[in-house]
Coordinates of C-alpha atoms and ligand atoms in Angstrom, one line a residue:
Chain A
M25 CA 53.3 52.2 23.9
E26 CA 53.3 53.9 27.2
E27 CA 49.9 53.8 29.0
G28 CA 48.3 56.4 31.2
Y29 CA 48.3 60.1 31.5
A30 CA 50.7 62.9 32.2
V31 CA 50.0 66.5 33.1
V32 CA 51.7 69.5 31.6
L33 CA 51.9 72.4 34.0
V34 CA 51.8 75.8 32.3
Y35 CA 51.9 79.4 33.7
S36 CA 48.2 80.2 33.9
T37 CA 44.7 79.4 32.7
A38 CA 45.2 81.6 29.7
H39 CA 48.3 79.6 28.7
A40 CA 46.4 76.3 29.4
L41 CA 43.6 77.4 27.0
K42 CA 46.2 78.4 24.4
A43 CA 47.8 75.0 24.8
E44 CA 44.5 73.3 24.4
K45 CA 43.7 75.1 21.2
A46 CA 47.1 74.3 19.7
L47 CA 46.9 70.6 20.7
Q48 CA 43.4 70.3 19.2
R49 CA 44.6 71.8 16.0
A50 CA 47.4 69.3 15.9
G51 CA 45.0 66.4 16.5
L52 CA 46.3 65.6 20.0
S53 CA 43.8 64.9 22.6
C54 CA 44.0 66.7 25.9
K55 CA 41.8 67.9 28.8
L56 CA 42.2 70.8 31.2
I57 CA 42.0 69.6 34.8
P58 CA 42.8 71.1 38.2
V59 CA 46.4 70.8 39.1
P60 CA 46.7 67.7 41.3
R61 CA 47.5 68.9 44.8
H62 CA 50.5 66.6 45.2
I63 CA 52.2 68.2 42.2
S64 CA 51.8 71.8 43.0
S65 CA 50.0 74.1 45.5
D66 CA 48.8 76.2 42.6
C67 CA 45.1 76.8 42.3
G68 CA 44.7 76.7 38.5
V69 CA 44.4 74.2 35.8
C70 CA 46.9 72.1 33.9
V71 CA 46.8 70.1 30.6
R72 CA 46.3 66.4 30.9
I73 CA 47.6 64.4 27.9
H74 CA 48.3 60.8 27.0
R75 CA 51.7 59.8 28.1
A76 CA 52.3 58.3 24.7
D77 CA 51.9 61.8 23.1
Q78 CA 54.2 63.6 25.4
E79 CA 57.0 64.2 22.9
E80 CA 54.7 65.5 20.2
V81 CA 52.8 67.7 22.7
L82 CA 55.9 69.4 24.0
E83 CA 57.0 70.1 20.4
V84 CA 53.6 71.7 19.6
L85 CA 53.7 73.8 22.7
E86 CA 57.2 75.0 22.1
T87 CA 56.2 76.0 18.5
V88 CA 53.3 78.1 19.6
G89 CA 55.2 79.6 22.5
V90 CA 53.5 78.1 25.6
G91 CA 56.0 78.1 28.4
I92 CA 56.1 74.8 30.3
E93 CA 56.7 74.6 34.1
G94 CA 56.8 70.8 34.4
V95 CA 55.5 67.5 33.1
H96 CA 54.4 64.8 35.6
N97 CA 53.0 61.3 35.2
I98 CA 49.8 60.7 37.0
Chain B
M17 CA 5.8 98.3 26.6
P18 CA 7.7 99.8 23.7
A19 CA 11.2 101.1 24.6
S20 CA 11.3 104.8 24.9
L21 CA 13.3 107.7 26.3
R22 CA 11.7 109.8 28.9
P23 CA 13.5 113.1 29.4
G24 CA 11.4 115.3 31.6
D25 CA 7.7 115.0 30.7
W26 CA 7.7 113.9 27.1
E27 CA 8.5 110.6 25.6
V28 CA 10.3 109.6 22.4
P29 CA 10.2 106.0 21.1
L30 CA 13.8 104.7 21.0
D31 CA 13.6 104.1 17.3
E32 CA 13.0 107.8 16.7
V33 CA 16.0 108.8 18.7
I34 CA 19.0 109.9 16.7
Y35 CA 22.1 108.8 18.6
F36 CA 25.1 110.8 17.4
D37 CA 27.3 110.3 20.4
N38 CA 29.2 107.2 19.3
A39 CA 32.6 108.7 20.1
A40 CA 31.6 108.7 23.7
T41 CA 30.2 105.2 23.6
S42 CA 28.5 103.3 20.8
W43 CA 24.8 102.7 20.8
P44 CA 22.9 100.5 19.9
K45 CA 25.0 97.4 20.4
P46 CA 24.7 94.4 18.0
P47 CA 22.1 92.0 19.6
E48 CA 24.8 89.3 19.8
V49 CA 26.6 91.4 22.4
T50 CA 23.7 91.3 24.8
E51 CA 23.0 87.7 24.1
A52 CA 26.6 86.7 24.9
M53 CA 26.5 88.6 28.2
V54 CA 23.2 87.0 29.2
R55 CA 24.5 83.6 28.3
F56 CA 27.6 84.2 30.4
L57 CA 25.7 85.2 33.5
N58 CA 23.1 82.5 33.2
E59 CA 25.1 79.6 32.0
I60 CA 28.8 80.1 32.6
G61 CA 29.1 82.4 35.6
A62 CA 32.2 81.0 37.3
N63 CA 35.5 82.9 38.0
P64 CA 37.8 82.7 35.0
G65 CA 41.2 81.4 35.9
R66 CA 40.7 80.9 39.6
S67 CA 39.5 77.4 40.0
G68 CA 40.0 74.1 38.2
H69 CA 36.4 72.9 37.7
R70 CA 34.8 72.9 34.3
M71 CA 32.6 76.0 34.8
A72 CA 35.8 77.9 35.7
V73 CA 37.6 76.6 32.7
E74 CA 34.6 77.6 30.5
A75 CA 34.7 81.1 32.0
G76 CA 38.4 81.2 31.3
R77 CA 37.7 80.1 27.8
V78 CA 35.4 83.1 27.3
V79 CA 38.1 85.4 28.4
Y80 CA 40.7 83.7 26.2
E81 CA 38.3 83.9 23.2
A82 CA 38.2 87.7 23.8
R83 CA 42.0 87.7 23.6
E84 CA 41.8 85.8 20.3
A85 CA 39.3 88.1 18.8
I86 CA 41.3 91.2 19.7
A87 CA 44.5 89.6 18.4
E88 CA 42.8 88.7 15.1
L89 CA 41.4 92.2 14.7
F90 CA 44.7 94.0 15.3
N91 CA 47.0 91.3 14.0
A92 CA 48.7 90.8 17.3
P93 CA 51.4 88.2 17.3
D94 CA 49.9 86.2 20.2
P95 CA 46.6 86.3 22.1
L96 CA 48.6 86.2 25.3
R97 CA 49.9 89.6 24.3
V98 CA 46.4 91.1 24.8
V99 CA 46.0 92.5 28.3
F100 CA 42.5 93.5 29.5
G101 CA 41.5 96.2 31.9
S102 CA 38.5 98.4 32.5
N103 CA 39.0 100.9 29.6
A104 CA 41.5 102.9 27.5
T105 CA 42.2 105.2 30.5
E106 CA 43.4 102.3 32.7
A107 CA 45.5 100.9 29.9
L108 CA 47.1 104.3 29.2
N109 CA 47.8 104.8 32.9
L110 CA 49.4 101.3 33.0
V111 CA 51.7 102.2 30.0
L112 CA 52.6 105.7 31.1
R113 CA 53.0 105.2 34.8
G114 CA 54.5 101.7 34.4
Y115 CA 57.1 102.6 31.8
L116 CA 58.3 106.2 32.4
R117 CA 60.9 107.1 35.0
P118 CA 62.3 110.5 36.1
G119 CA 64.7 111.8 33.4
D120 CA 62.9 110.0 30.6
H121 CA 61.5 112.0 27.7
V122 CA 58.1 111.5 26.0
V123 CA 56.9 113.0 22.7
T124 CA 53.2 113.4 22.3
S125 CA 50.8 115.5 20.2
S126 CA 48.5 118.5 20.8
V127 CA 45.3 116.6 20.1
E128 CA 45.5 114.1 23.0
H129 CA 42.7 113.2 25.3
N130 CA 43.0 113.9 29.0
A131 CA 43.5 110.1 29.5
V132 CA 47.0 110.8 28.1
M133 CA 47.6 114.4 29.2
R134 CA 46.7 114.1 32.8
P135 CA 48.9 111.1 33.6
L136 CA 51.7 112.8 31.6
R137 CA 51.3 116.1 33.5
A138 CA 51.4 114.2 36.8
L139 CA 54.6 112.4 35.7
E140 CA 56.1 115.7 34.6
R141 CA 56.0 116.8 38.2
Q142 CA 58.0 113.7 39.1
G143 CA 60.8 114.6 36.6
V144 CA 59.6 113.1 33.3
E145 CA 60.2 115.5 30.4
I146 CA 57.4 116.0 27.9
T147 CA 57.4 117.5 24.4
V148 CA 53.9 118.3 22.9
V149 CA 54.2 118.4 19.1
G150 CA 51.7 120.9 17.7
C151 CA 49.2 119.7 15.2
A152 CA 47.7 122.0 12.5
P153 CA 44.4 123.7 13.2
D154 CA 42.7 120.9 11.2
G155 CA 44.2 118.4 13.6
T156 CA 46.8 117.0 11.2
L157 CA 50.2 116.0 12.4
D158 CA 53.5 116.2 10.4
P159 CA 55.6 113.1 11.2
A160 CA 58.7 115.3 10.6
D161 CA 57.8 117.3 13.7
V162 CA 57.6 114.2 15.8
L163 CA 61.0 113.1 14.4
A164 CA 62.5 116.5 15.2
A165 CA 61.3 116.3 18.8
I166 CA 63.1 113.0 19.6
R167 CA 66.1 113.2 21.8
S168 CA 68.6 110.6 23.2
N169 CA 66.4 110.1 26.3
T170 CA 63.1 109.8 24.4
V171 CA 61.6 106.4 25.4
L172 CA 58.0 106.8 24.3
V173 CA 56.1 108.5 21.5
V174 CA 52.4 108.6 22.5
L175 CA 49.9 109.4 19.8
N176 CA 46.2 109.6 19.5
H177 CA 45.2 107.5 16.4
A178 CA 42.3 109.9 15.8
S179 CA 41.2 113.0 17.6
N180 CA 38.0 112.5 19.6
V181 CA 37.2 116.2 18.9
V182 CA 37.6 116.6 15.1
G183 CA 38.2 113.0 14.1
T184 CA 41.4 113.7 12.2
I185 CA 43.5 110.6 11.8
L186 CA 47.1 110.9 12.8
P187 CA 49.8 109.2 10.6
V188 CA 50.9 106.7 13.2
A189 CA 52.4 104.2 10.8
E190 CA 54.4 106.9 9.0
V191 CA 55.7 108.1 12.4
A192 CA 56.7 104.5 13.3
A193 CA 58.5 104.0 10.0
Q194 CA 60.3 107.3 10.1
V195 CA 61.3 107.0 13.8
R196 CA 62.8 103.6 13.2
A197 CA 64.5 104.5 9.9
Q198 CA 66.4 107.3 11.5
L199 CA 67.3 105.3 14.6
I200 CA 71.0 105.5 15.3
A201 CA 72.5 102.5 17.0
P202 CA 73.2 101.8 19.9
L203 CA 70.2 104.0 20.9
P204 CA 67.0 102.0 20.9
A205 CA 64.1 103.6 19.0
P206 CA 61.5 104.9 21.4
L207 CA 58.4 102.7 21.7
L208 CA 55.3 103.9 19.8
V209 CA 52.1 104.0 22.0
V210 CA 48.9 104.5 20.1
D211 CA 45.6 105.5 21.7
A212 CA 43.1 103.8 19.4
A213 CA 40.1 104.6 21.6
Q214 CA 38.4 106.4 18.6
T215 CA 39.6 104.1 15.8
A216 CA 39.6 100.5 17.0
G217 CA 36.9 98.7 15.0
A218 CA 36.3 101.7 12.7
V219 CA 39.7 102.2 11.0
P220 CA 42.0 99.3 10.0
I221 CA 44.8 98.7 12.5
D222 CA 47.6 96.2 12.1
V223 CA 50.0 96.5 15.0
Q224 CA 52.8 94.6 13.2
A225 CA 52.6 96.3 9.8
D226 CA 52.0 99.7 11.4
G227 CA 54.9 99.4 13.8
I228 CA 52.7 100.0 16.9
D229 CA 54.5 98.7 20.1
L230 CA 51.6 99.4 22.5
L231 CA 48.1 99.6 21.2
V232 CA 45.5 100.9 23.7
F233 CA 41.9 100.2 22.9
T234 CA 38.5 100.7 24.7
G235 CA 35.8 98.1 24.3
H236 CA 32.7 100.2 24.4
K237 CA 33.1 102.4 21.3
S238 CA 33.6 101.0 17.8
L239 CA 34.3 97.5 19.1
H240 CA 30.7 97.5 20.2
G241 CA 31.4 95.8 23.6
P242 CA 29.9 97.0 26.9
T243 CA 31.4 99.7 29.1
G244 CA 34.1 98.5 31.5
T245 CA 36.1 96.7 28.9
G246 CA 39.4 97.8 27.2
G247 CA 43.0 97.0 27.3
L248 CA 46.2 96.9 25.4
V249 CA 48.2 94.9 22.9
I250 CA 51.8 94.6 23.9
G251 CA 54.3 94.3 21.1
E252 CA 57.4 92.1 21.0
R253 CA 59.8 95.1 21.4
V254 CA 58.4 96.0 24.8
D255 CA 60.7 95.1 27.7
L256 CA 58.3 93.5 30.2
A257 CA 60.8 93.8 33.0
R258 CA 60.7 97.6 32.6
L259 CA 56.9 97.9 32.3
E260 CA 55.6 97.8 35.9
P261 CA 52.0 96.7 36.5
L262 CA 49.5 99.3 37.7
K263 CA 48.0 96.9 40.2
R264 CA 49.3 93.8 41.9
G265 CA 47.2 90.9 43.4
G266 CA 45.7 87.6 42.7
T267 CA 46.0 86.2 39.3
G268 CA 45.1 82.5 39.8
S269 CA 48.6 81.6 38.8
R270 CA 51.7 81.0 41.0
S271 CA 49.5 81.2 44.1
E272 CA 52.3 79.9 46.3
H273 CA 54.4 83.0 45.6
E274 CA 53.8 86.4 47.1
E275 CA 55.6 88.1 44.2
Q276 CA 53.6 89.2 41.1
P277 CA 54.1 86.8 38.1
D278 CA 56.4 88.2 35.5
F279 CA 54.6 86.6 32.4
L280 CA 51.8 87.8 30.1
P281 CA 49.0 88.4 30.6
D282 CA 49.0 87.7 34.3
K283 CA 51.6 90.4 35.2
Y284 CA 49.2 93.1 34.3
E285 CA 45.8 91.5 35.1
S286 CA 45.4 91.2 38.9
G287 CA 42.0 90.7 40.3
T288 CA 39.0 89.0 38.6
V289 CA 38.6 90.3 35.1
N290 CA 35.3 91.6 33.7
A291 CA 34.4 88.3 32.2
V292 CA 30.8 89.1 31.5
G293 CA 32.0 92.3 29.8
L294 CA 34.6 90.4 27.8
A295 CA 31.9 87.9 26.7
G296 CA 30.1 90.9 25.2
L297 CA 33.3 92.4 23.8
T298 CA 34.1 89.2 21.9
A299 CA 30.7 89.3 20.3
G300 CA 31.2 92.9 19.4
V301 CA 34.6 92.3 17.8
R302 CA 33.3 89.2 16.0
W303 CA 30.5 91.4 14.7
V304 CA 33.1 93.9 13.4
L305 CA 35.2 91.1 11.8
K306 CA 32.1 89.8 10.1
Q307 CA 31.2 93.1 8.6
G308 CA 34.8 93.8 7.9
V309 CA 36.6 97.0 9.2
E310 CA 37.0 98.2 5.6
A311 CA 33.3 97.9 4.9
I312 CA 32.4 99.7 8.1
R313 CA 34.9 102.4 7.3
A314 CA 33.5 102.9 3.8
R315 CA 30.0 103.2 5.1
E316 CA 31.0 105.7 7.8
E317 CA 33.0 107.7 5.3
A318 CA 30.0 108.1 3.0
L319 CA 27.8 109.3 5.9
T320 CA 30.5 111.6 7.2
R321 CA 30.8 113.2 3.7
R322 CA 27.0 113.7 3.7
L323 CA 27.2 115.3 7.2
I324 CA 30.1 117.6 6.5
D325 CA 28.8 118.7 3.1
G326 CA 25.4 119.4 4.6
L327 CA 26.7 121.3 7.6
R328 CA 28.9 123.5 5.4
A329 CA 26.0 124.5 3.3
I330 CA 24.2 126.0 6.3
P331 CA 24.8 129.7 6.8
G332 CA 26.3 130.5 10.2
V333 CA 27.7 127.0 10.7
T334 CA 31.5 126.4 11.0
V335 CA 32.8 122.9 10.6
Y336 CA 36.3 122.1 12.1
G337 CA 38.9 119.6 11.0
T338 CA 40.1 118.5 7.6
L339 CA 36.6 118.5 6.0
D340 CA 37.8 115.4 4.2
P341 CA 36.1 112.1 5.3
A342 CA 39.0 110.1 3.9
R343 CA 41.3 111.7 6.5
Q344 CA 39.0 111.4 9.5
T345 CA 36.7 109.2 11.5
A346 CA 32.9 109.7 11.6
T347 CA 33.3 112.4 14.3
V348 CA 32.5 116.0 13.2
S349 CA 32.8 119.1 15.3
F350 CA 31.0 122.3 14.4
S351 CA 29.6 125.5 15.9
I352 CA 26.6 127.7 15.1
A353 CA 27.4 131.5 15.1
G354 CA 25.6 133.2 17.9
M355 CA 24.6 130.1 19.8
E356 CA 26.5 128.5 22.7
P357 CA 27.3 124.8 22.1
S358 CA 25.5 124.0 25.4
E359 CA 22.3 125.6 24.1
V360 CA 22.6 123.8 20.7
G361 CA 23.0 120.5 22.6
L362 CA 20.0 121.1 24.8
R363 CA 17.8 122.1 21.9
L364 CA 18.9 119.2 19.7
D365 CA 18.0 116.9 22.6
E366 CA 14.7 118.4 23.7
E367 CA 13.3 119.5 20.3
F368 CA 14.7 116.9 17.9
A369 CA 15.7 113.9 20.1
I370 CA 19.3 114.1 18.8
M371 CA 21.9 112.9 21.3
C372 CA 25.3 114.5 20.9
R373 CA 28.1 115.9 23.0
V374 CA 29.0 119.5 23.3
G375 CA 31.8 121.4 25.1
L376 CA 35.5 120.3 25.4
H377 CA 35.2 116.5 25.1
C378 CA 37.9 115.8 27.8
A379 CA 40.4 117.2 25.4
P380 CA 41.3 120.9 26.1
A381 CA 44.5 120.6 24.2
A382 CA 42.7 119.5 21.0
H383 CA 40.3 122.4 21.3
R384 CA 43.3 124.8 21.7
T385 CA 44.7 123.3 18.6
I386 CA 41.6 123.9 16.5
G387 CA 40.9 127.3 18.1
T388 CA 37.7 126.5 20.0
F389 CA 39.0 126.7 23.6
P390 CA 37.3 127.3 26.0
T391 CA 33.9 127.5 24.4
G392 CA 34.2 124.1 22.7
T393 CA 32.1 122.7 19.9
V394 CA 29.0 120.6 19.1
R395 CA 30.1 117.1 18.2
F396 CA 28.2 114.7 16.0
S397 CA 29.8 111.3 16.1
L398 CA 28.3 108.7 13.9
G399 CA 28.5 104.9 14.3
A400 CA 28.0 101.7 12.4
F401 CA 24.2 101.9 12.9
N402 CA 23.5 105.4 11.8
T403 CA 21.7 106.0 8.5
A404 CA 21.7 108.7 5.8
E405 CA 18.1 109.5 6.8
E406 CA 19.2 110.3 10.3
V407 CA 22.0 112.5 8.9
D408 CA 19.4 114.4 6.8
R409 CA 17.1 114.8 9.8
A410 CA 19.9 116.2 11.9
L411 CA 20.9 118.6 9.1
E412 CA 17.4 119.9 9.1
A413 CA 17.5 120.4 12.8
V414 CA 20.8 122.3 12.7
E415 CA 19.4 124.4 9.8
R416 CA 16.4 125.3 12.0
L417 CA 18.6 126.3 15.0
A418 CA 21.0 128.3 12.7
G419 CA 18.0 130.0 11.2
D420 CA 16.6 130.9 14.7
T421 CA 19.9 132.5 15.7
R422 CA 20.2 134.5 12.5
R423 CA 16.7 135.9 13.1
R424 CA 17.6 136.5 16.8
T425 CA 20.9 138.4 15.9
H426 CA 19.1 140.3 13.2
S427 CA 16.4 141.6 15.5
A428 CA 18.9 142.3 18.2
R429 CA 20.9 144.4 15.8
R430 CA 17.7 146.2 14.7
M431 CA 16.9 146.9 18.3
M432 CA 20.4 148.2 19.0
H433 CA 20.3 150.3 15.9
Q434 CA 17.0 151.8 16.9
A435 CA 18.2 152.5 20.5
G436 CA 21.3 154.2 19.1
Y437 CA 19.2 156.2 16.7
E438 CA 16.9 157.3 19.4
Q439 CA 19.9 158.3 21.6
Q440 CA 21.3 160.4 18.8
G441 CA 17.9 161.9 18.2
G442 CA 17.3 162.6 21.8
Ligands
PLP22 C1 41.1 109.6 22.3 C2 40.5 109.0 23.5 N1 41.4 108.4 24.4 C3 40.9 107.9 25.5 C4 39.6 107.8 25.8 C5 39.2 107.2 27.1 O1 38.4 106.1 26.9 P1 37.7 105.4 28.2 O2 36.8 106.4 28.7 O3 37.0 104.2 27.6 O4 38.8 105.0 29.1 C6 38.7 108.3 24.9 C7 37.2 108.3 25.1 O5 36.6 108.8 26.0 C8 39.2 108.9 23.7 O6 38.3 109.5 22.9

């Protein structure tokens, strides 16, 4: 199983909060953290997930309609 | 110190005040609303959506929870389709000024608030065409008249869900159904914009079942939030590329770009939102959901019936509207023969501690429709916290005032009669 975290970049804080709720409902752990500076100059938050969950996470987010700007390993 | 009102040199304990001005803004608020706002200021505080630290995320969560509460109440398809602003007026300006272009046609009704009519009249000077469909003198609207007014260039139908003057509820769902049923491809059906300032939280609204494309609400009336909250629910038929924002600026998202974001809700929410107000609004909406809109409506209907029946039984009092509580909100307009509304208002306040609103209620068109322009009416607007006992006390007060004017007119007539008699005799 892949170790470590990935961050999912979404459009804005509102989208990040919607993502967080949907992932919690799906039983996938996540945390909203500031966007790491080396990934984007944006000032908001992104969704940190376990790398191992990535596929499932993206599926959930697509189902609830949270647009994804990018996924990065950290 | 007990809470009290101090108008001039006398004092009324707050619990003896009769507040019948809920159509202007609701009072009192559920205690949860104040508590949520205090908690936000004391314990959360940060800027929602601007920074990444946990206090900012918590503040963002408060705002997101307001979106969820509004989405649940109106059955919006997605909390991100809820856009907040300072009130219904701002949301109406966003929709009307953001969507309409010269050459477009709009259909609206003759009972609209100035929050609709003033932006529309300004747009008319820029080449937008407007048809105002007449309502009956009781404020009712025939959907067939709306249908008949629609042309090939009609892009919006803008309707008040309920008149803030007479409370009459307009058949918005029927209008939506009929407009869409007669839609002739390839012409897109115009969007239905509903001004729910008077009904949100007091009358059931389901944007999807009712066919409402843009629902405008204000937070401080029957949603029981604080002033400075409101917004709109944007339906899935709305072309976001066409709907321009009213303001542009910082959103906390896409900060590296100097162009406004094109996604919801950020496109329409520049500048720090009223997070403390939205904390209160969420508590207000949750309170409404807990009571149930149907239950609130049933209670208000019963009080409205008591008020209308009582007023109609007083000689010299004229009540406007449908006179049918099932077809209106808890807002009742009336007049007393021989007494100016302004005098009625002042005496109700000073002698009976009854707070109400008199005059034209920011809706001259509605007063023209019911035949009370330019004098206006006296408006009693009940809310979720009013009681039958308050209605009875108010009826007694109106009866006293109406009795005074009857005596006044009677003695004036007698004096005129005597004067005429003497003239003839002399
Ligand atoms: C029908 C109607 N539309 C719009 C408004 C404007 O609401 P706000 O003052 O909260 O913008 C009101 C209330 O004043 C209203 O009654």
